[in-house]
Structure formats: structure tokens, C-alpha cells
Amino acid sequence: MLDPIFIKVLIGTLLLAASSSVVGAFSFLKGESLVGDAIAHALLPGVVLAFILGDGRNPLFLIFGALAAGLIAHYGISFLEQRTKLKGDTAISLVLSTFFGFGIMLLSAVQRTGLSQQAGLERFLLGKAAAITLSDLYVFVALALVLLVSVAVFFKGFQLMTFNEDFAAAIGLPVQAIRFVFTILTVLAVTVGIQSVGIVLMAALLITPAAAARSWTSSLRLMLVLSAVFAATAALIGTVVSASLPKMPTGPWIVLALGGIAFISLLFAPEKGWIARRKRAKGNQLKTQRENLLKLLYGAEEREGETVAMTSDMIVAMRRQHLDGLRKTLRALKKEYLLVERPDGFALTDKGRSEGRRVVRLHRLWELYLTERLGMAADHIHPQAETMEHIITPEIEALIVKELGNPEVDPHQSPIPYEED
Amino acid sequence: MTPTLAIALTAVFTAVSCALLGAFLVLRKMTMVGDAISHAVLPGIAVAYWLSQSRASLWMFLGAAAVGVFATVVIEVLRKKLKVQSDASIGMTFTTLFALGVILITFWSDSVDLDQECVLYGEIAYVPFNTWSAGGFSMGPIALWSSGLLLLAVLGYIFVGYKGLKMSSFNEDYAAVLGISVAAWNLSLMAMVSFATVVSFESVGAILVVALLVVPAATAYLLVEKLHHLLMGAAFIALVAALGGYACSRWMDTSIAGTIATLLGVQFLMVLLYQQLILKRNHHAVA
């Protein structure tokens, strides 16, 4: 397994996968990743025609065939989207399936001659890295390096084109030209990528590393680097498995490995992963529940004019909340000395009262702000304030108080409770 | 029954069934989901093959339909829960499932009579040789029966669900107001697409199913305005392509499925050309 040719093929395959995933990351961010899928399928007739018309063993010929077919497919999709009433998804799947069908028809014609085995045309369908000859590999590796260098050179342009095309045009960037360069690079990336994963699964190489990388970082540069690393890791796994199991194609293993990497990233990445987001959402929910409970007790004290104790049953009746969740919240508040438990129920401590007062104050300040500054009717503002009272920070609170000139009462004539000091 | 007739009928039944379902996919802008399902059913087919050791078994249909619906659900979960944009969630789901399917098939290649080539292009030419018999009578090719049943099932589904499908395809909000469950029609349509994919899989292969689902409907969509015209037009276009494609493939000695897809593309190009020229002329006349 460790013979020098295998090592060369391995390194080459890693580079192919990495370089096409970097270009794929841009189309992923532009929301055009399935166009790449269509281009990959559309390359088949180009490659087979190049094989029929030209010298089948010259990789440059195949690359030109692929480039021509890919460009035709790309512009075909744009034409259908812009000039007919067909929607984007239909245009993509239409071009994808008819080009591929045409390719299969041509391939079946070539297969009868028996020449295709020699040229390894089948290798394009599902990828078989070990079947690549060394001279082919050098050409494709050179192409992969061209891709990486081009992305580095055009980085600023691609970045602007991806995130804000109008702005790019407004500051005088040649958007049309950048788009054209990007299209060429996409087609080349697909040509390079199908050497390792094959046509059918090419979409995975464009999309999956980018989707995985996106959940780790918000920086474009870092995301490109991570995409390349993920793709190369998956290519390593795929090539080794394919070399150890004789009949196994490379592409499916690379794609399965990518799927695994994406699954782990989407679930476990800090901040943007599913678990982290759930934790945050849960935290916000808990915070809201606690603040609402303190607000409820503070409101009761305000009405009665004295310290009020409430049993959990009383609170459940008022708040339509599950008893289990409420008990948990009460325990947490007690632990932080915001509430005390008395024989007749739970009551606010001084610290709890101050916290409840803060929530009520923010609620009323926001209601006042909505009526005074945004001109909203007094009977429409309560739900808004219910949300904002949990979000407004002390800095924003200070700004609102200043803006409204230290107001005394809210739109319903309830007093705005400031801290008594 | 002659082999030629068996192949031609199988091709027509499959093509018309897919075209009818495809019309709804085009209207719902969900053709890529159809594409995804056609790839994603592969692991279901592989596992069902391996378990039951036979083609065209009930297990295979159920297994594949389950995986097809599963793929639809995974796409939704990726989009809504994991916040992946919709095109990327489609692409990730179907490639991973398809890769798994190819790996399973290669692993079980000794016991599962299904190879990578069949997955990619289908083997409609072998349809006449795969027959079944009941009570000593030869009943003819299995694929002919399954594609015929598929066509009946699709016609029945559209007949029964016409209103619900129509409403939920054109105006989701209005359908919801009328008490039509958009989600239920979505899932049932995806289940039907999965069935159609499994039945067509052996004959035309994974990717060419997409051609049958999308191209006839897209071609008819350029020409007509009404849903029932769209359905009839798509069915007619599929019929012509299936028969014409089969005839051409015999004449040129090429892959039947590939030739049918190519002919679908040619038909679309002709309609597109016609429509663009007419549009241009009308445009000039107005100007």
C-alpha cells in the first residue's frame, strides 16, 4: 500500500478534492450549489465526445470537452431561468438529466467499441482514484493548483460578488467579468473533482465540506481553509478504502466520510452547532421564565402595598404554566436568594424585588417608548414589551430613560419604578 | 408477448407515470427533491434486496418508499433545525444516501444481483427475460406488471387527490384555509415519487428517472396554462419519447434509457425554439 505510486495518487487525490471544495464553498454561499451538480452531470457528454472526436488518451482533450459542455450547461440554465417561465429548480434538473442521458447514450455507443475500458471513461461516473494514470494525475494536479491560485488572486472580487453584488457593481468592479471567471473556475473545479468522486456524487464535494465548515466559523478565509481540510480528510479515507477493497469505487467512501464530518460539525460545533444553539435557546427560555415569575410577584406587591407570598398552586392558576417547570424555576430562584420560602408560600427577597422591579420598569419604559416615539396605539404595545423586557440591556435602558426625559408613568398611567436609593 | 412489445410497454408505463407525478413537482418547485429521492432510495433497495434476495418484492417497495420519505424528512430537518440552506440540504442528503447505497451494493455484490451499471443506466433491455408465473401459467415479465400497476396507482392517486394536489400546488395558504393539509399532500406525493423511482430504477436507472420526472412536465409547462392540460401534455410527451427513444435506440444500438432521455431533451429544445420564435414574432408585432 505504501508504494511510491500509491502515495503520489493519494496526494494528488487530496489536492483535487481540496481545490474543488474551495471553489464549491463560494457557490454554496451564493446558494447555487445545485448548479454545480448539474454541471457535473453535463460534463459526461463533453468528455465522451472529446474521446470520440479526439485522442482519447490525452487528458487535455477531455478537459476541453468538459469545459465546453460545462459552459453550455451553465448558460443553458441561466437562459431557461431568465427567458422562460420555468423556475430555477426545473431548469437545473432539466439540464442535468438530459445532458446526462445524452452522455449515457454516447457512452453506450463507445462501449460497444471496447475502447472506453482503455480510456477509463467509467471512472468518471463514480470515481476510481486508483485507476488514474500518473500522467493524467500531473495534469489534474496542475489544474488544481491553478484553481487554488486563482481563488487567492480573485479573493476580494469573489467575496464581494458572493455577498453583495450590487455593492460590487456600485464601487466599479467588473461584475460580469468576475462572474465569468467564477463560472470557468466552477466548471474546472467540477472537472477536477470528478476525478476523485465521480460525476454522480460531485455535488457532495461542492456542498458538504462548505456546509460543515460554515458551522465552525463566520470568517470566509477560515471557512475556505476548513472546507479544503475536510475535503482532503475525506479524500484520504476514500482513497485508502478504495485501494484496500478491490472492487470498491472511491467516490462513495469520500462522500460518506464527508457526510460524517458534516453531521458532527452541524451537531457539535461551538456557537453554531445544533447542541450549542439549543443550549442557548434553553438558557434564554429559562431566563425569561425566571424574570416573568419575579415580575409577577413584584406586580402583586405593587397592588397590595406589602410583601406578598404565593404558593406554587396560586402561580400555576395565574400563569398557566406546568407545575414541574415552575417548581424548577422556583428552586433556582431560591438558590440565588431571589426568593424565600415561607410557610404561606414564596416571597421576594430584597434582591428579588429589585430584579422584579427592573423587569417591570423595562416593560413600562418600552411601552412608553413605543407610544411616544413610534406612535403606536396604547392597546397594541403590550405583547411587544413582553418580549423586549427580557432583552434590553442596562446601556439601552439608560439611553431610553434619557431619550424620554426620566418619565414618571407609562401609557397606562402606571408608575415607572426606579431603584430607590 | 414479444420482447419488443414488453420493453415498449414497460417504457411507456414508466414514462407516463413519472411524467404525471413530475407535473406536480414542477408546479411545487420541488423537482430537485424528486431528484434527491431518486438517488436516496438506493440504500433502501440494496437492504431490501439483501434481506429478501429477490427483485420486485413487496419489501423492496416498502423499503424504498420508507427511505424516500426519510430523505424528505432529513432535508426538512437539515433546513429547519440545523439551519442549512435548502439547496445545500438537498445536495448533502441525496449524495450521502446514494454513496451509502453504492457501498452496500458493492459489499453485497456476491449475494445481491444488482451492480453499479444497473444503478446508473438501468437494464430495460433485460425486461423480457425476468418473468414470473402463477399456478403454472407464465405471467410475462415482472417489470411489465410492476410498471403497469404503478401507472394504475398514479392515475388512482391523481384521480382521488386531484383537488388536494391542485390546491396545495398552487396556493398553500388558500389550501390551508380550505382545510387541506399541505404537509400531508407533500408527503404522499413524495411517497408516490419514491414508488415510481423504485419501479423505474431497474428499467432506466437513478438519474434518468429524473429526466422522466422533469422534462415532459417542463416541456408541457412552456405550452399550456391549465393543470389538466399540463398533465395530459406531459403524459403525451413522455409517451412519444418512450416509443421514439426505444425505436431510435434499436436503430442506433445505444442505451435505451439514455436515448429516451436524449429524445426528451430534443423535444424540449424544439418546443423551446418554437416558443421563443413565436414570442419574438408576437413581440415584434406588438412593437
XYZ file of C-alpha atoms in Angstrom:
708
model
C 0.000 0.000 0.000
C 2.878 2.325 0.661
C 4.440 2.087 -2.748
C 5.505 5.419 -4.273
C 2.843 5.393 -6.999
C 0.065 4.968 -4.461
C 1.497 7.823 -2.400
C 1.519 10.056 -5.487
C -2.063 9.134 -6.365
C -3.077 9.740 -2.775
C -1.507 13.188 -2.568
C -2.948 14.056 -5.966
C -6.449 12.998 -4.947
C -6.280 15.017 -1.738
C -5.313 18.088 -3.734
C -8.107 17.519 -6.290
C -10.747 17.232 -3.579
C -9.434 20.171 -1.595
C -9.215 22.553 -4.557
C -12.698 21.826 -5.890
C -14.238 22.154 -2.435
C -12.730 25.644 -2.103
C -14.480 26.799 -5.284
C -17.592 24.922 -4.152
C -17.654 26.954 -0.940
C -18.358 30.124 -2.952
C -21.226 28.545 -4.873
C -22.540 27.179 -1.561
C -22.584 30.696 -0.103
C -24.254 32.059 -3.226
C -26.990 29.419 -2.867
C -26.103 27.984 -6.275
C -24.632 24.686 -5.191
C -27.038 22.556 -7.216
C -25.891 24.317 -10.394
C -22.565 22.588 -9.712
C -24.405 19.272 -9.558
C -25.961 19.953 -12.958
C -22.599 20.973 -14.441
C -21.033 17.761 -13.149
C -23.683 15.639 -14.863
C -23.465 17.756 -18.004
C -19.735 17.085 -18.357
C -20.368 13.467 -19.325
C -21.364 14.086 -22.976
C -18.483 16.587 -23.308
C -15.953 14.097 -22.043
C -17.294 11.251 -24.199
C -17.498 13.430 -27.317
C -13.932 14.608 -26.755
C -12.980 10.955 -26.502
C -14.778 10.074 -29.765
C -13.590 13.080 -31.751
C -10.083 13.408 -30.459
C -7.307 11.432 -28.970
C -8.953 9.582 -26.108
C -5.832 9.263 -24.044
C -4.931 12.927 -23.905
C -6.299 14.459 -20.696
C -6.130 17.982 -22.140
C -8.663 16.962 -24.761
C -11.015 15.650 -22.103
C -10.603 18.870 -20.128
C -11.553 20.963 -23.154
C -14.551 18.741 -23.808
C -15.617 19.069 -20.185
C -15.100 22.823 -20.166
C -17.232 23.287 -23.302
C -20.069 21.074 -22.036
C -19.980 22.690 -18.588
C -20.191 26.220 -20.012
C -23.069 25.263 -22.321
C -24.924 23.723 -19.362
C -24.276 26.767 -17.166
C -25.532 29.230 -19.751
C -28.402 26.889 -20.632
C -29.623 27.005 -17.044
C -29.320 30.813 -16.887
C -31.178 31.154 -20.184
C -34.060 28.915 -19.067
C -34.326 30.743 -15.747
C -34.305 34.219 -17.244
C -36.055 33.826 -20.574
C -38.755 31.206 -19.973
C -41.349 30.740 -17.277
C -39.520 27.697 -15.922
C -38.330 28.040 -12.319
C -34.717 27.627 -11.221
C -35.063 24.120 -9.843
C -36.746 22.849 -13.021
C -34.087 24.464 -15.217
C -31.331 22.792 -13.201
C -32.825 19.300 -13.109
C -33.836 19.517 -16.776
C -30.308 20.359 -17.954
C -28.820 17.836 -15.531
C -30.911 14.892 -16.634
C -31.000 15.476 -20.402
C -27.246 16.123 -20.673
C -26.521 13.077 -18.559
C -28.915 10.959 -20.614
C -27.214 12.130 -23.809
C -23.866 11.255 -22.232
C -25.082 7.768 -21.328
C -26.306 7.300 -24.908
C -22.904 8.301 -26.307
C -21.130 6.178 -23.724
C -23.159 3.123 -24.693
C -22.133 3.713 -28.307
C -18.453 3.957 -27.361
C -18.677 0.948 -25.054
C -19.559 -1.289 -27.979
C -16.184 -0.497 -29.488
C -14.487 -1.612 -26.273
C -12.185 1.399 -26.326
C -13.759 3.049 -23.315
C -12.288 0.476 -20.934
C -8.864 1.591 -22.031
C -9.642 5.243 -21.517
C -11.315 4.540 -18.191
C -14.417 6.509 -19.097
C -16.432 4.601 -16.489
C -14.124 6.032 -13.882
C -15.853 9.375 -14.374
C -19.189 8.046 -13.124
C -18.357 7.005 -9.584
C -14.661 7.880 -9.312
C -11.832 5.406 -9.065
C -8.750 7.247 -7.935
C -6.503 4.197 -8.221
C -7.364 3.959 -11.932
C -5.925 7.391 -12.719
C -2.677 7.160 -14.646
C 0.247 9.211 -13.388
C 0.428 11.427 -16.489
C -3.300 12.238 -16.107
C -2.721 12.952 -12.473
C 0.008 15.533 -13.173
C -2.328 17.424 -15.493
C -5.184 17.463 -12.987
C -2.922 18.385 -10.086
C -1.614 21.305 -12.140
C -5.224 22.318 -12.739
C -5.980 22.037 -9.010
C -3.064 24.370 -8.262
C -4.355 26.823 -10.888
C -7.721 26.775 -9.097
C -6.202 27.480 -5.687
C -4.026 30.300 -7.032
C -6.990 31.832 -8.918
C -9.131 31.799 -5.793
C -6.330 33.548 -3.916
C -5.906 36.158 -6.684
C -9.629 36.847 -7.149
C -10.494 36.510 -3.466
C -11.731 40.081 -2.964
C -13.791 40.038 -6.134
C -15.409 36.689 -5.354
C -16.109 37.787 -1.805
C -17.958 40.908 -2.964
C -19.749 39.026 -5.742
C -20.916 36.412 -3.256
C -22.167 38.654 -0.501
C -23.136 41.894 -2.157
C -23.197 42.012 -5.913
C -24.921 45.398 -6.125
C -22.284 46.959 -3.927
C -19.540 45.363 -6.042
C -21.085 46.920 -9.156
C -21.510 50.282 -7.429
C -17.839 50.568 -6.496
C -16.941 49.871 -10.108
C -15.859 46.232 -10.014
C -16.314 44.463 -13.365
C -19.024 42.136 -12.009
C -19.740 40.484 -15.356
C -16.080 39.598 -15.817
C -15.746 38.275 -12.273
C -18.871 36.176 -12.776
C -17.392 34.770 -15.982
C -14.109 33.898 -14.288
C -16.057 32.249 -11.489
C -18.105 30.203 -13.957
C -14.933 28.970 -15.656
C -13.423 28.112 -12.282
C -16.588 26.239 -11.244
C -16.516 24.133 -14.399
C -12.794 23.451 -13.907
C -13.381 22.589 -10.247
C -16.030 20.087 -11.245
C -13.721 18.643 -13.925
C -11.014 18.241 -11.313
C -13.373 16.965 -8.622
C -14.975 14.208 -10.685
C -11.551 12.584 -10.958
C -11.875 11.685 -7.311
C -15.599 11.327 -6.500
C -17.167 10.858 -9.931
C -19.988 12.728 -11.628
C -22.930 11.372 -9.682
C -21.615 12.411 -6.289
C -19.792 15.600 -7.306
C -22.391 17.770 -5.599
C -21.199 16.435 -2.257
C -17.678 17.745 -2.820
C -19.015 21.217 -3.622
C -21.582 21.415 -0.836
C -20.788 19.203 2.127
C -17.329 20.494 3.153
C -18.605 24.071 2.876
C -21.709 23.325 4.950
C -19.563 21.659 7.593
C -17.012 24.497 7.621
C -19.760 27.113 7.876
C -20.812 25.813 11.261
C -17.339 26.345 12.728
C -16.609 29.873 11.556
C -18.059 33.070 10.148
C -14.819 34.178 8.527
C -14.714 33.456 4.798
C -10.957 32.805 4.719
C -11.114 30.325 7.570
C -14.144 28.692 6.032
C -12.286 28.100 2.749
C -9.323 26.594 4.594
C -11.589 24.353 6.681
C -13.518 23.212 3.576
C -10.240 22.209 1.952
C -9.096 20.361 5.095
C -12.404 18.489 5.431
C -12.419 17.535 1.749
C -8.816 16.344 1.890
C -9.510 14.282 5.029
C -12.485 12.614 3.360
C -10.446 12.013 0.193
C -7.763 10.339 2.286
C -10.329 7.975 3.816
C -11.929 7.254 0.435
C -8.682 6.568 -1.391
C -7.331 4.254 1.292
C -10.567 2.252 1.477
C -10.830 2.023 -2.308
C -7.231 0.826 -2.562
C -7.746 -1.846 0.112
C -11.030 -3.240 -1.233
C -10.520 -4.205 -4.862
C -13.982 -3.572 -6.307
C -14.811 -0.503 -4.239
C -15.174 2.846 -6.061
C -13.534 5.833 -4.372
C -16.335 8.383 -4.669
C -18.943 6.852 -2.356
C -16.447 6.494 0.502
C -15.262 10.089 0.169
C -18.871 11.237 0.160
C -19.838 9.092 3.133
C -16.836 10.413 5.070
C -17.848 13.970 4.175
C -21.377 13.207 5.368
C -19.959 12.070 8.693
C -17.823 15.203 9.061
C -20.807 17.418 8.255
C -23.042 15.548 10.691
C -20.548 16.013 13.534
C -19.990 19.678 12.627
C -23.663 20.574 12.364
C -24.405 18.959 15.718
C -21.381 19.724 17.861
C -19.724 22.898 16.532
C -19.471 25.540 19.244
C -21.862 28.501 18.861
C -23.457 27.478 15.545
C -23.910 23.749 16.158
C -27.340 22.376 16.976
C -26.476 21.488 20.584
C -24.934 24.897 21.295
C -27.926 26.674 19.752
C -30.362 24.554 21.734
C -28.489 25.255 24.927
C -28.641 28.965 24.217
C -32.338 28.835 23.388
C -32.967 26.873 26.563
C -30.953 29.422 28.563
C -32.994 32.278 27.149
C -36.191 30.430 27.889
C -35.143 29.834 31.497
C -34.115 33.465 31.916
C -37.489 34.583 30.552
C -39.387 32.239 32.873
C -37.463 33.434 35.930
C -37.893 37.089 35.082
C -41.611 36.611 34.464
C -42.009 34.984 37.871
C -40.211 37.830 39.664
C -42.317 40.317 37.705
C -45.494 38.542 38.795
C -44.580 38.755 42.487
C -43.446 42.367 42.158
C -46.744 43.259 40.480
C -48.688 41.619 43.315
C -46.680 43.582 45.901
C -47.324 46.794 43.979
C -51.105 46.178 44.065
C -51.231 45.079 47.727
C -48.691 47.593 49.009
C -46.982 44.969 51.143
C -44.890 41.807 50.863
C -46.895 39.029 49.236
C -46.297 35.277 49.415
C -47.678 32.955 46.755
C -47.885 29.162 46.727
C -46.947 27.329 43.564
C -50.612 26.390 43.031
C -51.591 30.076 43.038
C -48.903 30.855 40.486
C -49.950 27.967 38.263
C -53.521 29.270 38.285
C -52.325 32.715 37.188
C -49.670 31.778 34.672
C -50.965 28.620 33.010
C -47.556 27.060 33.472
C -46.662 23.421 34.105
C -46.156 22.703 37.782
C -42.924 20.773 37.129
C -41.278 23.584 35.207
C -42.459 26.113 37.779
C -41.043 24.132 40.712
C -37.693 24.019 38.941
C -37.747 27.773 38.372
C -38.747 28.432 41.978
C -35.930 26.229 43.269
C -33.402 28.024 41.088
C -34.604 31.450 42.278
C -34.493 30.345 45.908
C -30.959 29.093 45.464
C -29.874 32.518 44.244
C -31.603 34.249 47.190
C -34.085 35.993 44.924
C -36.984 34.276 46.688
C -37.528 32.944 50.197
C -39.833 30.079 51.014
C -42.227 30.875 53.873
C -44.997 28.722 55.381
C -47.578 30.606 53.296
C -45.633 30.414 50.036
C -42.782 32.117 48.147
C -41.957 35.796 48.665
C -39.422 38.203 47.141
C -36.163 38.962 48.909
C -34.754 42.498 48.580
C -32.529 41.250 45.783
C -35.513 39.546 44.084
C -37.658 42.664 44.483
C -35.027 44.793 42.793
C -34.831 42.298 39.902
C -38.630 42.150 39.541
C -38.750 45.942 39.614
C -36.180 46.100 36.843
C -38.283 43.863 34.578
C -41.456 45.861 35.260
C -39.536 49.094 34.653
C -38.188 47.886 31.306
C -41.675 46.745 30.303
C -43.224 50.107 31.053
C -40.349 52.108 29.580
C -40.622 50.194 26.341
C -44.392 50.670 26.206
C -43.869 54.384 26.668
C -41.171 54.452 24.009
C -43.466 52.675 21.520
C -46.325 55.168 22.059
C -44.206 58.320 22.380
C -41.564 57.780 19.740
C -43.109 55.281 17.335
C -46.701 56.477 17.629
C -48.208 53.083 18.367
C -51.670 52.787 19.958
C -51.627 52.042 23.690
C -53.680 48.849 23.277
C -51.197 47.303 20.827
C -47.960 47.586 22.715
C -48.183 45.002 25.495
C -47.036 41.898 23.539
C -44.002 43.787 22.201
C -42.995 44.888 25.645
C -43.422 41.323 26.958
C -40.539 40.324 24.680
C -38.352 43.391 24.991
C -38.334 43.429 28.800
C -36.055 40.358 28.675
C -33.709 41.744 26.041
C -32.994 45.385 26.885
C -29.519 45.828 28.398
C -28.685 48.417 31.102
C -26.951 50.594 28.465
C -30.048 50.680 26.253
C -32.211 51.289 29.306
C -30.140 54.352 30.196
C -30.491 55.676 26.631
C -34.284 55.198 26.648
C -34.640 56.936 30.030
C -32.578 59.843 28.744
C -34.477 59.975 25.447
C -37.837 60.091 27.246
C -36.606 62.588 29.863
C -36.882 60.492 33.076
C -40.604 59.736 32.682
C -42.776 59.080 35.739
C -45.644 56.987 34.319
C -46.232 54.602 31.399
C -49.043 54.958 28.779
C -51.486 53.165 31.130
C -50.653 55.637 33.906
C -48.834 53.023 35.980
C -45.736 54.408 37.729
C -42.328 53.537 36.288
C -40.484 52.052 39.287
C -36.921 53.390 39.546
C -34.457 51.982 42.050
C -34.924 53.725 45.432
C -31.505 54.742 46.662
C -45.884 -11.423 -25.969
C -42.833 -10.452 -27.986
C -39.802 -8.991 -26.187
C -40.108 -5.783 -28.208
C -43.681 -5.217 -27.113
C -42.802 -5.978 -23.478
C -39.979 -3.421 -23.467
C -42.037 -0.793 -25.294
C -44.993 -1.177 -22.920
C -42.762 -1.098 -19.830
C -41.069 2.055 -21.110
C -44.414 3.733 -21.834
C -45.978 2.817 -18.466
C -42.903 4.017 -16.576
C -42.520 7.218 -18.566
C -46.178 8.236 -18.314
C -46.324 7.521 -14.557
C -43.212 9.621 -13.903
C -44.399 12.442 -16.172
C -47.738 12.729 -14.338
C -46.079 12.898 -10.918
C -43.404 15.215 -12.294
C -46.041 17.771 -13.303
C -46.791 18.346 -9.624
C -43.101 18.535 -8.755
C -42.585 21.241 -11.395
C -45.557 23.226 -10.087
C -44.322 22.953 -6.496
C -40.744 23.898 -7.451
C -39.697 20.593 -5.928
C -38.011 18.877 -8.879
C -34.696 18.782 -7.039
C -36.406 16.944 -4.180
C -37.596 14.405 -6.770
C -34.006 14.209 -7.989
C -32.850 13.670 -4.419
C -35.402 10.928 -3.752
C -34.459 9.085 -6.934
C -30.889 8.852 -5.619
C -31.755 8.353 -1.978
C -33.892 5.225 -2.412
C -30.767 3.261 -3.366
C -29.785 2.127 0.156
C -33.409 1.076 0.742
C -33.334 -1.000 -2.428
C -29.968 -2.516 -1.507
C -31.062 -3.533 2.003
C -34.399 -4.906 0.785
C -32.634 -6.898 -1.944
C -30.228 -8.320 0.549
C -32.953 -9.257 3.027
C -35.418 -10.745 0.567
C -32.990 -11.983 -2.098
C -35.404 -11.060 -4.845
C -36.341 -8.203 -7.080
C -39.784 -6.678 -7.306
C -40.782 -7.867 -3.869
C -43.194 -6.073 -1.605
C -40.305 -5.500 0.812
C -38.408 -3.609 -1.805
C -41.257 -1.211 -2.434
C -41.839 -0.614 1.235
C -38.132 -0.260 1.997
C -37.540 2.172 -0.806
C -40.654 4.203 -0.103
C -39.605 4.432 3.534
C -36.142 5.691 2.593
C -37.666 8.133 0.093
C -39.907 9.660 2.753
C -37.000 9.517 5.219
C -34.883 11.558 2.781
C -37.640 14.161 2.532
C -37.752 14.404 6.311
C -33.946 14.642 6.615
C -33.918 17.507 4.096
C -36.539 19.324 6.190
C -34.653 18.706 9.442
C -31.394 19.989 7.946
C -33.183 23.071 6.704
C -35.292 23.921 9.742
C -33.380 22.535 12.727
C -29.784 22.652 11.552
C -30.228 25.875 9.542
C -28.622 24.609 6.339
C -29.928 26.444 3.264
C -32.412 24.380 1.259
C -30.344 23.655 -1.881
C -27.415 22.512 0.221
C -29.580 20.295 2.424
C -30.947 18.576 -0.679
C -27.453 18.077 -2.102
C -25.979 16.769 1.143
C -28.809 14.323 1.801
C -29.034 12.633 -1.550
C -25.294 12.309 -2.154
C -24.695 10.746 1.258
C -27.577 8.275 0.906
C -26.612 7.392 -2.666
C -23.000 6.846 -1.610
C -24.197 4.544 1.165
C -26.303 2.637 -1.365
C -23.403 2.123 -3.779
C -21.185 0.945 -0.917
C -23.812 -1.553 0.290
C -24.312 -2.897 -3.226
C -20.574 -3.317 -3.740
C -20.235 -5.068 -0.374
C -23.034 -7.483 -1.142
C -22.179 -7.869 -4.816
C -21.892 -11.653 -4.400
C -25.361 -12.064 -2.941
C -27.176 -9.071 -4.431
C -27.839 -9.237 -8.135
C -27.532 -5.523 -8.726
C -24.453 -3.746 -9.967
C -23.262 -0.183 -10.302
C -24.022 -0.106 -14.008
C -27.637 -1.115 -13.422
C -27.927 1.623 -10.818
C -26.676 4.209 -13.264
C -28.323 3.270 -16.535
C -30.920 0.616 -15.778
C -31.388 -2.567 -17.717
C -34.656 -2.172 -19.554
C -33.277 -4.381 -22.347
C -33.389 -7.353 -19.968
C -37.034 -6.788 -19.003
C -38.415 -9.648 -21.158
C -36.121 -12.244 -19.551
C -37.197 -11.635 -15.974
C -40.600 -13.325 -15.852
C -42.853 -14.797 -13.194
C -45.545 -17.431 -13.238
C -48.679 -18.063 -11.226
C -50.207 -21.533 -10.926
C -48.093 -22.867 -13.734
C -49.080 -20.121 -16.186
C -46.373 -17.828 -17.386
C -47.492 -14.342 -16.490
C -44.859 -12.493 -18.506
C -42.165 -10.004 -17.437
C -42.231 -8.761 -13.833
C -41.251 -5.223 -14.793
C -44.200 -5.006 -17.181
C -46.570 -5.875 -14.343
C -44.955 -3.567 -11.811
C -44.857 -0.607 -14.210
C -48.467 -1.271 -15.226
C -49.526 -1.349 -11.573
C -47.529 1.826 -10.977
C -49.415 3.608 -13.750
C -52.758 2.475 -12.289
C -51.654 3.599 -8.822
C -50.539 7.014 -10.109
C -53.776 7.502 -12.062
C -55.783 6.460 -8.995
C -53.789 8.776 -6.726
C -54.260 11.773 -9.008
C -57.953 10.945 -9.557
C -58.684 10.676 -5.829
C -56.412 13.511 -4.729
C -56.892 15.900 -7.647
C -58.384 18.737 -5.640
C -55.962 18.481 -2.745
C -52.952 18.224 -5.042
C -54.142 21.120 -7.171
C -54.896 23.425 -4.272
C -51.719 22.653 -2.370
C -49.609 23.052 -5.523
C -50.889 26.484 -6.480
C -51.666 28.280 -3.257
C -50.550 26.802 0.027
C -52.239 29.438 2.163
C -55.566 29.142 0.398
C -55.355 25.345 0.632
C -54.719 25.634 4.361
C -57.772 27.887 4.737
C -59.888 25.262 2.965
C -58.658 22.692 5.470
C -56.372 20.886 3.016
C -53.219 19.660 4.701
C -50.280 20.829 2.574
C -47.820 18.696 4.556
C -49.897 15.533 4.094
C -50.141 16.045 0.316
C -46.446 16.786 0.199
C -45.504 13.573 1.964
C -47.960 11.448 -0.017
C -46.597 12.911 -3.261
C -43.054 12.128 -2.130
C -44.123 8.575 -1.273
C -45.596 8.212 -4.788
C -42.382 9.613 -6.308
C -40.429 7.053 -4.273
C -42.656 4.234 -5.554
C -42.243 5.457 -9.121
C -38.484 5.690 -8.635
C -38.190 2.135 -7.335
C -40.272 0.726 -10.160
C -38.374 2.729 -12.782
C -34.991 2.143 -11.197
C -34.328 -1.250 -12.729
C -35.533 -0.141 -16.126
C -33.958 3.280 -16.541
C -31.556 3.842 -13.628
C -31.379 6.510 -10.948
C -30.512 9.623 -12.896
C -32.700 9.038 -15.920
C -35.726 8.767 -13.644
C -35.123 12.458 -13.105
C -35.355 13.076 -16.843
C -38.721 11.309 -16.916
C -39.970 13.218 -13.876
C -38.884 16.671 -15.007
C -38.540 17.033 -18.761
C -42.051 16.073 -20.035
C -43.688 18.276 -17.415
C -41.296 21.165 -18.097
C -41.901 20.893 -21.855
C -45.676 20.926 -21.424
C -45.366 23.740 -18.880
C -43.964 26.001 -21.591
C -47.060 25.494 -23.729
C -50.134 25.290 -21.512
C -51.781 27.164 -18.665
C -54.226 24.698 -17.091
C -53.338 21.822 -14.777
C -55.272 19.153 -16.674
C -53.641 20.287 -19.915
C -50.266 20.103 -18.202
C -50.933 16.521 -17.079
C -52.170 15.413 -20.496
C -49.375 17.222 -22.328
C -46.665 15.757 -20.063
C -48.125 12.247 -20.464
C -48.248 12.623 -24.253
C -44.685 13.941 -24.477
C -43.457 11.088 -22.271
C -45.307 8.563 -24.432
C -43.751 9.876 -27.644
C -40.263 9.947 -26.110
C -40.591 6.420 -24.698
C -41.694 4.882 -28.015
C -39.472 7.071 -30.187
C -36.487 6.635 -27.879
C -36.849 2.881 -27.883
C -37.115 2.814 -31.690
C -34.069 5.079 -32.090
C -32.025 3.033 -29.621
C -32.740 -0.146 -31.611
C -31.801 1.619 -34.805
C -28.567 3.107 -33.406
C -27.837 0.248 -30.993
C -27.448 2.563 -27.979
C -28.610 2.525 -24.348
C -32.427 2.594 -24.305
C -32.689 4.796 -21.229
C -30.038 7.214 -22.474
C -31.734 7.514 -25.846
C -35.152 8.157 -24.280
C -33.629 10.940 -22.154
C -31.881 12.402 -25.193
C -35.128 12.396 -27.152
C -36.864 14.124 -24.235
C -34.175 16.794 -24.454
C -34.655 17.162 -28.215
C -38.425 17.515 -27.790
C -37.873 20.180 -25.159
C -35.441 22.064 -27.393
C -37.927 22.013 -30.262
C -40.733 23.341 -28.074
C -38.402 25.959 -26.609
C -37.301 27.086 -30.054
C -40.894 27.251 -31.257
C -41.963 29.181 -28.206
C -39.044 31.636 -28.357
C -39.622 32.313 -32.083
C -43.367 32.797 -31.632
C -42.745 35.006 -28.624
C -40.269 37.100 -30.561
C -42.621 37.462 -33.529
C -45.528 38.444 -31.312
C -43.250 40.878 -29.559
C -42.305 42.480 -32.880
C -45.937 42.572 -33.984
C -46.859 44.477 -30.838
C -43.947 46.855 -31.276
